[in-house]
PDB file of C-alpha atoms in Angstrom:
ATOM      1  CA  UNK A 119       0.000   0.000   0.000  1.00 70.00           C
ATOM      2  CA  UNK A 120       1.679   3.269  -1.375  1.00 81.00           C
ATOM      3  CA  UNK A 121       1.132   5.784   1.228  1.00 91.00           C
ATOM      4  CA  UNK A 122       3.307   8.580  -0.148  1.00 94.00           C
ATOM      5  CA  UNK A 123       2.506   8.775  -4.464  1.00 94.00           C
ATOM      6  CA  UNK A 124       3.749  10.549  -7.013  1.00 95.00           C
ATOM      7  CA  UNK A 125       1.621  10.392 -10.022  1.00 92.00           C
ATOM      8  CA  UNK A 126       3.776  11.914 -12.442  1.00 95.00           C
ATOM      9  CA  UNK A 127       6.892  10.031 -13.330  1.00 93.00           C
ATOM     10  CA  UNK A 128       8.490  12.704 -15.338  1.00 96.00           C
ATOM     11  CA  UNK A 129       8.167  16.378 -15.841  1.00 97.00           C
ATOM     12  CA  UNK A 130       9.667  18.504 -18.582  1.00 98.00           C
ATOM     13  CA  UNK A 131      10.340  22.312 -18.294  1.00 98.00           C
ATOM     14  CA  UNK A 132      12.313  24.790 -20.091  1.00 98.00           C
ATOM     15  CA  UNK A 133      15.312  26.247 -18.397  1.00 98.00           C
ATOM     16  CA  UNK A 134      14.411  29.623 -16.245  1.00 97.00           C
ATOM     17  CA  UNK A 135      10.820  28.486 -15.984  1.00 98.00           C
ATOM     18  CA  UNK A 136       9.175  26.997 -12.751  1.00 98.00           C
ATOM     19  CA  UNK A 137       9.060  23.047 -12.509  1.00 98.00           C
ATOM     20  CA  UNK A 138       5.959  22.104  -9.944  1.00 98.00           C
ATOM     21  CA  UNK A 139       6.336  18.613  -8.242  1.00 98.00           C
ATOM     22  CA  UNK A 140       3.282  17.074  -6.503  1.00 98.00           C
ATOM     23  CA  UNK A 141       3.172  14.742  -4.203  1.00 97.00           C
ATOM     24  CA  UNK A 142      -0.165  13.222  -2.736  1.00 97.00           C
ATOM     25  CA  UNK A 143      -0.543  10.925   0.917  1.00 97.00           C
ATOM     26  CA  UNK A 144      -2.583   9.123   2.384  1.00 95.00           C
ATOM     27  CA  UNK A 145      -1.965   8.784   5.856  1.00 93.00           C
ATOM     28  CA  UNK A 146      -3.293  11.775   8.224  1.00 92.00           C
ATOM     29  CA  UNK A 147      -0.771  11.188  11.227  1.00 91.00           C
ATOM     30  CA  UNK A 148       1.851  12.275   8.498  1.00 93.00           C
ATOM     31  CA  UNK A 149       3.534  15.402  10.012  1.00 91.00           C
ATOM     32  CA  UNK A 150       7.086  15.773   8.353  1.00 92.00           C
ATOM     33  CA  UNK A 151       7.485  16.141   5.068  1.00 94.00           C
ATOM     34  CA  UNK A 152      10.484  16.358   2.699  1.00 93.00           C
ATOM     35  CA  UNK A 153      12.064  16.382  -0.499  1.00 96.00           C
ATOM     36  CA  UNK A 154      15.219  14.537  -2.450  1.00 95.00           C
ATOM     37  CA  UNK A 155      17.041  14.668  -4.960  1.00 96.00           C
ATOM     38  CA  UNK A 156      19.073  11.930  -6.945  1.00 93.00           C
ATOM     39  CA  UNK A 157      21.263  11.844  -9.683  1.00 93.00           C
ATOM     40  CA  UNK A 158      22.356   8.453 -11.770  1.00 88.00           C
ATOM     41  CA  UNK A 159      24.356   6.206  -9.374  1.00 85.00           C
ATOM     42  CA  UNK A 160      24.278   8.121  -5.911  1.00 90.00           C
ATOM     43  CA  UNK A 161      22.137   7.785  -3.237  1.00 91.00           C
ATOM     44  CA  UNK A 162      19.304  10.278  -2.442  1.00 92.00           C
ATOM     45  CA  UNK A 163      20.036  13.808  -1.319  1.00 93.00           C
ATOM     46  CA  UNK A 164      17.799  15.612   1.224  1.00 92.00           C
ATOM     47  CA  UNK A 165      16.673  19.263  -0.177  1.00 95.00           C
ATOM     48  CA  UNK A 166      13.875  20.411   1.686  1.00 95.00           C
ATOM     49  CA  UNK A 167      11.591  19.771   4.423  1.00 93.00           C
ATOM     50  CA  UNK A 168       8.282  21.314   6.175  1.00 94.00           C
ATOM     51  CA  UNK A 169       6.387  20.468   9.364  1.00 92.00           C
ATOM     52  CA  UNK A 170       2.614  20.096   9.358  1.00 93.00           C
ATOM     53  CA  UNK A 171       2.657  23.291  11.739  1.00 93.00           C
ATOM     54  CA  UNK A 172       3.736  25.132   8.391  1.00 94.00           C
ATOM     55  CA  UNK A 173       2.302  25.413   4.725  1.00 95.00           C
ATOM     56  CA  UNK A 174       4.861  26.889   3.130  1.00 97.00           C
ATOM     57  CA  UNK A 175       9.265  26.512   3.726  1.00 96.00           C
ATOM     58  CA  UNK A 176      11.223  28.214   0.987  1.00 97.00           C
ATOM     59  CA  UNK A 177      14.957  27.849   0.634  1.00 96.00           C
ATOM     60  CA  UNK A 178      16.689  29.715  -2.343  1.00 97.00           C
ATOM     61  CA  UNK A 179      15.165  28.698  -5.325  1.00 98.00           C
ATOM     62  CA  UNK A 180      12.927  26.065  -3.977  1.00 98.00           C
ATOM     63  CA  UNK A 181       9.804  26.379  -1.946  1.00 98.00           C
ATOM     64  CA  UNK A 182       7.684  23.242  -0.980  1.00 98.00           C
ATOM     65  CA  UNK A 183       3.518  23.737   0.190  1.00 98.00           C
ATOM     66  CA  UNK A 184       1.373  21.899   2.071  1.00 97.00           C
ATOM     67  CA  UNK A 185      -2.219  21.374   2.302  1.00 97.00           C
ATOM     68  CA  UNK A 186      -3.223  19.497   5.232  1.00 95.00           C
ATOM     69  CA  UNK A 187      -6.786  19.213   4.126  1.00 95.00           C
ATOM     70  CA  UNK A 188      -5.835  17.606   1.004  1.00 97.00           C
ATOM     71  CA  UNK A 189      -3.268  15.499   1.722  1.00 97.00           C
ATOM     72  CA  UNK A 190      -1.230  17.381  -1.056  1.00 97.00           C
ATOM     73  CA  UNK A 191       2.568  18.559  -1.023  1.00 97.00           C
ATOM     74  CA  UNK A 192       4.230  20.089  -3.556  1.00 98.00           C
ATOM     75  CA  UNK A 193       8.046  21.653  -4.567  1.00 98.00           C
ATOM     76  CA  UNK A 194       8.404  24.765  -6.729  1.00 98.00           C
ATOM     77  CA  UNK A 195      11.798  25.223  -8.488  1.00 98.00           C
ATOM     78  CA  UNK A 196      12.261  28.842  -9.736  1.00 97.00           C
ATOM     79  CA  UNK A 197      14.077  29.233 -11.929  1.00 98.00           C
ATOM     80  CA  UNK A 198      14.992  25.808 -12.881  1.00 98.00           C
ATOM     81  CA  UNK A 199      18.292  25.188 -14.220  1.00 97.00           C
ATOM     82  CA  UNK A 200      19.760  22.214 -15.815  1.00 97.00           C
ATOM     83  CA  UNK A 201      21.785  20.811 -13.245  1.00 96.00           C
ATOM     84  CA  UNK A 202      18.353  20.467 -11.167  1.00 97.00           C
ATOM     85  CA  UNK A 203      17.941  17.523 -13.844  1.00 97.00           C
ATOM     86  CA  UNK A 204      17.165  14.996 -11.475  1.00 97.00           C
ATOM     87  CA  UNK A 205      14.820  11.991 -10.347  1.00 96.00           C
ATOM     88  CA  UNK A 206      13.005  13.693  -7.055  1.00 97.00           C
ATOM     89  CA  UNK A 207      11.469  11.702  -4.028  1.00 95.00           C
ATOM     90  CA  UNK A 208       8.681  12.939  -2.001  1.00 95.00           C
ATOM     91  CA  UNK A 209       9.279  11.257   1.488  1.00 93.00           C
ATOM     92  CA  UNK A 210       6.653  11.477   4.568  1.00 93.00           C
ATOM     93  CA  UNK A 211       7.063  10.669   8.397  1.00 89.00           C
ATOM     94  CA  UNK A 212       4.668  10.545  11.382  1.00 86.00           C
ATOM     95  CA  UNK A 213       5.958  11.278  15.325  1.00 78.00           C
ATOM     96  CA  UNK A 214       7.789   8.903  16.656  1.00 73.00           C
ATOM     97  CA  UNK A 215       8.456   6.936  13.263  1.00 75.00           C
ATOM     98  CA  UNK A 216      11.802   4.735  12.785  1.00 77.00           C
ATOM     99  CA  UNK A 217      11.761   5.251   9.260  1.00 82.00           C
ATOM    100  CA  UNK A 218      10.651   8.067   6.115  1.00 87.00           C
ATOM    101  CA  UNK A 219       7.729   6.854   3.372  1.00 90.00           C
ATOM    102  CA  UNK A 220       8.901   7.403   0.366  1.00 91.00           C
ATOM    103  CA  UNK A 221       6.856   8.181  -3.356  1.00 93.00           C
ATOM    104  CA  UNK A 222       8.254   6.564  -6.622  1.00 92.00           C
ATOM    105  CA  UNK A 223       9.730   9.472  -7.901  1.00 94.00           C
ATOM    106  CA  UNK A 224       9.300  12.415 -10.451  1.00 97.00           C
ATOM    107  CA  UNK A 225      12.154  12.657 -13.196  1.00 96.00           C
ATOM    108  CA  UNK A 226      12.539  16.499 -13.583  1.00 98.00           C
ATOM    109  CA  UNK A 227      14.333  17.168 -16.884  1.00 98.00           C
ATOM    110  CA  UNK A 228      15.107  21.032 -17.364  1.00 98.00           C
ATOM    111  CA  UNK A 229      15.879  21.506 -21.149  1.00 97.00           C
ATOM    112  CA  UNK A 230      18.734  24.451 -21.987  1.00 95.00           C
TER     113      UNK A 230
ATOM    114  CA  UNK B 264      34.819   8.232   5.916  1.00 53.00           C
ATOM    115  CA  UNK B 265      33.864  11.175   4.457  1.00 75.00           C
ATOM    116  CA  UNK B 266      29.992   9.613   3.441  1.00 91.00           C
ATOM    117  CA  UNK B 267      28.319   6.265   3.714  1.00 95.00           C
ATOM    118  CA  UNK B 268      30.129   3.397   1.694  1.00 96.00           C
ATOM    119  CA  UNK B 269      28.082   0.742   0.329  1.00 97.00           C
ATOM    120  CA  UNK B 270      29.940  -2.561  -1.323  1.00 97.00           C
ATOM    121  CA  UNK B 271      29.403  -3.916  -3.756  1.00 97.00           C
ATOM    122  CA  UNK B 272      28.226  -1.293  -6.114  1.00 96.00           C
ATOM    123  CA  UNK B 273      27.162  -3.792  -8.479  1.00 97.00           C
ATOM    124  CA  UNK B 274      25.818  -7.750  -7.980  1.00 97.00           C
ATOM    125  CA  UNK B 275      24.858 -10.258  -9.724  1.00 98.00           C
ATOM    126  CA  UNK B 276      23.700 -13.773  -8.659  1.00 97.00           C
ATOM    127  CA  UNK B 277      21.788 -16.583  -9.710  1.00 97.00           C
ATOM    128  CA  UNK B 278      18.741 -17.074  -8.130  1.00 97.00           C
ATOM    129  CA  UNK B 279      19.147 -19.609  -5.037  1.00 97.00           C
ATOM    130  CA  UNK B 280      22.485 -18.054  -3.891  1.00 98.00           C
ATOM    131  CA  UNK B 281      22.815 -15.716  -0.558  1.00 98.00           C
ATOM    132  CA  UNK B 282      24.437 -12.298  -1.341  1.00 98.00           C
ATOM    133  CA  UNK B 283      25.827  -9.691   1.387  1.00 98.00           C
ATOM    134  CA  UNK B 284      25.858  -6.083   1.232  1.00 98.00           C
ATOM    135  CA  UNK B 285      27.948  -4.324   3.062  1.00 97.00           C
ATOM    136  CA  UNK B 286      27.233  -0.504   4.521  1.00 97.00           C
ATOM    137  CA  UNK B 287      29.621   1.539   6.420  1.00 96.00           C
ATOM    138  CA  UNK B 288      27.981   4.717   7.911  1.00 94.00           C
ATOM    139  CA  UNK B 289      29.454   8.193   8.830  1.00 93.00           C
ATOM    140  CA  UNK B 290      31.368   8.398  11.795  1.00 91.00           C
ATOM    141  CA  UNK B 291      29.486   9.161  15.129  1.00 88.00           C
ATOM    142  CA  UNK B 292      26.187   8.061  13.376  1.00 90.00           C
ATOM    143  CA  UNK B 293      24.206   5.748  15.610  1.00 89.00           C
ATOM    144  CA  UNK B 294      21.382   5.322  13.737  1.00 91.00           C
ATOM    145  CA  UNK B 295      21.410   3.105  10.172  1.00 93.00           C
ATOM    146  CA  UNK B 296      18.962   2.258   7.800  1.00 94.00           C
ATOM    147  CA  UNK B 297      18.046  -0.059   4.958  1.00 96.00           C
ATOM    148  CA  UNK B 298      16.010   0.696   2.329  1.00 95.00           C
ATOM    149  CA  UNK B 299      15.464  -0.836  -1.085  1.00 95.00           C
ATOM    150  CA  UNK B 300      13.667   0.603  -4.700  1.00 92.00           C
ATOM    151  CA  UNK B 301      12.712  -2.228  -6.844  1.00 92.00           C
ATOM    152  CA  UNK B 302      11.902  -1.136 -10.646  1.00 88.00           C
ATOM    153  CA  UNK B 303       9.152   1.692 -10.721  1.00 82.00           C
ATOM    154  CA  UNK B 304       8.680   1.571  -7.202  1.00 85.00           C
ATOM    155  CA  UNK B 305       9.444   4.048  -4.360  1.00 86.00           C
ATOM    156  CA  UNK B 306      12.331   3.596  -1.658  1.00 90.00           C
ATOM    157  CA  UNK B 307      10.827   0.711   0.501  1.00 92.00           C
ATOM    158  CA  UNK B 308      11.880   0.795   4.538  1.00 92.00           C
ATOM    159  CA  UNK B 309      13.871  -2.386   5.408  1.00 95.00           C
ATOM    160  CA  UNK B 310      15.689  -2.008   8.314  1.00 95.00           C
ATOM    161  CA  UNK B 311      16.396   0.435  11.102  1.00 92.00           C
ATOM    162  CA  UNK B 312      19.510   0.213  13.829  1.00 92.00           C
ATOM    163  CA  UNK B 313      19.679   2.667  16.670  1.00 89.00           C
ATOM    164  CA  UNK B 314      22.544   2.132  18.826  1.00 84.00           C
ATOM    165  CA  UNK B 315      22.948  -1.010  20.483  1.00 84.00           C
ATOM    166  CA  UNK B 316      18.794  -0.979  20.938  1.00 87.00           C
ATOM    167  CA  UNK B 317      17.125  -3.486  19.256  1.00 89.00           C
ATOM    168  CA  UNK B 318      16.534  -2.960  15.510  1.00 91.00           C
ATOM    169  CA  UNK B 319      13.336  -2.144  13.880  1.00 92.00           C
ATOM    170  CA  UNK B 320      13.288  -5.240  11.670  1.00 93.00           C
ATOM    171  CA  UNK B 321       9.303  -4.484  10.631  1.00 91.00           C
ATOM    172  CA  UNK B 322      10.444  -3.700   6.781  1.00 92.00           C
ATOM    173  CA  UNK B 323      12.013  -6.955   5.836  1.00 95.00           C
ATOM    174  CA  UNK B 324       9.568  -8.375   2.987  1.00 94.00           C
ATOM    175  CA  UNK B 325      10.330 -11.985   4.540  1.00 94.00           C
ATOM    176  CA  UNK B 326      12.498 -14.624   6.669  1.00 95.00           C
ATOM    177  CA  UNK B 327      15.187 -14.856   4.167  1.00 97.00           C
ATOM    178  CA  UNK B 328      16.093 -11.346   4.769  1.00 97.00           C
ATOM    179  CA  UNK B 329      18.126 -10.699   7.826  1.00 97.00           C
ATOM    180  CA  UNK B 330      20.444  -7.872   8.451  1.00 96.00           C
ATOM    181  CA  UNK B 331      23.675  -7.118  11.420  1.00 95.00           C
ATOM    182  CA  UNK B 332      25.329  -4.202  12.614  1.00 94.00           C
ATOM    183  CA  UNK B 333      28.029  -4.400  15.571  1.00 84.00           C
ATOM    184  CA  UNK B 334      27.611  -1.213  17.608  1.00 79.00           C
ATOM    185  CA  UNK B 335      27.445   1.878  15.615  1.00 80.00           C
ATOM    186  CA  UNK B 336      30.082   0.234  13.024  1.00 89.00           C
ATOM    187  CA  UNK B 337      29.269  -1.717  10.077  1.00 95.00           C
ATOM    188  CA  UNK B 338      26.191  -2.870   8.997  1.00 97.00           C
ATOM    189  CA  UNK B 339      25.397  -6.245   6.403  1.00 97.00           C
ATOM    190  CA  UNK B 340      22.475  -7.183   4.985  1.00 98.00           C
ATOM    191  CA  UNK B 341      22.136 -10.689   3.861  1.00 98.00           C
ATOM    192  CA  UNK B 342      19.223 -12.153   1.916  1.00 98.00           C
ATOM    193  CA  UNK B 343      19.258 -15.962   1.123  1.00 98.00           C
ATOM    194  CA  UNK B 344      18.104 -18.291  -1.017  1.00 98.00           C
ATOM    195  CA  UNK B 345      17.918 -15.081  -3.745  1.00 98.00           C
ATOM    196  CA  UNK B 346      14.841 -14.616  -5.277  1.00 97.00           C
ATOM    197  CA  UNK B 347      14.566 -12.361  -8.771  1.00 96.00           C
ATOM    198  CA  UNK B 348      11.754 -10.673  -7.319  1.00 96.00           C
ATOM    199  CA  UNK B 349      14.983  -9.284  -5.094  1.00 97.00           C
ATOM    200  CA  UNK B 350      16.363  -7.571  -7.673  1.00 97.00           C
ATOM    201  CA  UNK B 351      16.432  -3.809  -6.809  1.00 97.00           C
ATOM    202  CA  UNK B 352      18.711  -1.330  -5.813  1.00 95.00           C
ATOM    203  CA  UNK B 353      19.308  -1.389  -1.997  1.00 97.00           C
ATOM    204  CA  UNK B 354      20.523   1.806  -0.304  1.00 96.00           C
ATOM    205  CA  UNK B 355      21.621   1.955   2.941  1.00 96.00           C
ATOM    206  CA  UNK B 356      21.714   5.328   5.314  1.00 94.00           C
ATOM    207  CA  UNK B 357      23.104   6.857   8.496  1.00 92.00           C
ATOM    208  CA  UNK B 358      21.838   9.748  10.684  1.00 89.00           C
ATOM    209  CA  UNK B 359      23.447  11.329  14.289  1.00 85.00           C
ATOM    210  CA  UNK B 360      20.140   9.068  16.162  1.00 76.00           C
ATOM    211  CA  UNK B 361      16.862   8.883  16.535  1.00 69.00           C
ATOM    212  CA  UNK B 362      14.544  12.494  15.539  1.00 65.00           C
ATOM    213  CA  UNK B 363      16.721  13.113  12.782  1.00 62.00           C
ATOM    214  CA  UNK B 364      14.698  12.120  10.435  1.00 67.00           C
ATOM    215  CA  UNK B 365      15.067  13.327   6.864  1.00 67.00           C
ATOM    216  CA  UNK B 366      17.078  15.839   6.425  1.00 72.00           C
ATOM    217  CA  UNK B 367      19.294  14.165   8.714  1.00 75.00           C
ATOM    218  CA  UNK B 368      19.470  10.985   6.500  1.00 87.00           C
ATOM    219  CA  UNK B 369      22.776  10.508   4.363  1.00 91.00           C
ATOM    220  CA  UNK B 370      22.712   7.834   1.836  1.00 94.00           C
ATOM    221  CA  UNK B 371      24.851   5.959   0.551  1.00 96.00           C
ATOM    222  CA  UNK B 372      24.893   5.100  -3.850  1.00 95.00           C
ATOM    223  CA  UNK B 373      23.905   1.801  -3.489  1.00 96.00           C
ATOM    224  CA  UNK B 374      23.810  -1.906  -4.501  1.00 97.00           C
ATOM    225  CA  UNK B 375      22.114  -2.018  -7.297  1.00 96.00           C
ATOM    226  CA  UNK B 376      21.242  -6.398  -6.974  1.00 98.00           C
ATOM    227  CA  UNK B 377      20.558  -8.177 -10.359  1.00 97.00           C
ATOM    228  CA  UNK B 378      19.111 -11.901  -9.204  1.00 97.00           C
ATOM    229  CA  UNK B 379      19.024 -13.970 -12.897  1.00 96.00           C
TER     230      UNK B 379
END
């Protein structure tokens, strides 16, 4: 049972426009929220987070929403360059959790 | 080390066989994880050390799965009697200890596991 989904598996966007990633979940006792990033042949890198107390955390040129209500998160790149060609992970935890719940992923590719 | 080193990078093996993977966290990082990401799928929770606590073992898919780690050194994940439906990529990662969740994750690049 996928509790963290990512329904698009790849997004295209010209270079200097804004690249929206959504990420939808399923469990309500979800209260931390994050982002990754991975290239080819490294492990996932962590790029931004948010607490359920928030609906909004920007950092530089990236800026990641939530709506409680709607079970809905979602990471703005502006502008998006080419090196944020990537494959990005939404990942979800709940208080007290050992472990992260992660989506299948979103291939951003950010054409020069 | 600098990061988390997983060996092998690559592995094949014929279904049947055991395989071990090998993870070596950072430094001073108690807590380690396992994770895996079959083909299309997301990263799927294995694994979870804290310390010398007992692990979280509620991730492994099944008995053949098993997984050490002495202290806050080395960690090895064996599976047995490989199965192709084990084929994945299986990424291991180390935090300072329990809270630091996410952002406090570093991973290592993986073993990516070819069962044929």
């Amino acid at each position: 049972d996928q509790q963290v989904k990512q329904n698009s598996p790849s997004l295209s966007v010209q270079e200097g426009r804004i690249s929206i990633l959504n990420c939808d979940y399923t469990n309500s006792m979800f209260d931390y929220f994050l982002w990754y990033k991975k290239y080819p042949a490294e492990g996932p890198t962590f790029l931004i987070s948010i607490s359920s107390i928030k609906d909004k955390n920007e950092d530089g040129r990236f800026t990641v929403f939530l709506n409680k209500s709607a079970k809905h998160l979602s990471l703005h790149i502006v502008p998006s360059q080419p090196g944020d060609s990537a494959v990005y992970f939404c990942a979800a935890s709940g208080t007290g959790a050992n472990n992260l719940f992660f989506g299948t992923g979103t291939r951003l590719t950010v054409i020069p | 080390g600098a990061g988390v080193s997983q060996s092998p990078s690559n592995k094949v093996t014929e279904k049947g066989k055991d395989v071990e993977l090998r993870c070596d966290p950072i430094s001073g990082h108690t807590a380690l994880y396992w994770y895996r990401q079959r083909l299309g799928q997301g990263l799927e929770f294995l694994i979870y050390f804290q310390g010398n606590s007992a692990p979280d073992k509620s991730g492994l898919p099944s008995d053949r799965f098993s997984a050490e780690r002495t202290g806050e050194s080395v960690s090895t994940l064996t599976i047995q009697r490989t199965q192709q439906e084990d084929s994945a990529v299986y990424l291991c990662a180390s935090s300072l200890g329990p809270g630091q969740l996410g952002d406090g994750y570093t991973f290592g690049s993986g073993t990516r596991l070819t069962v044929v």
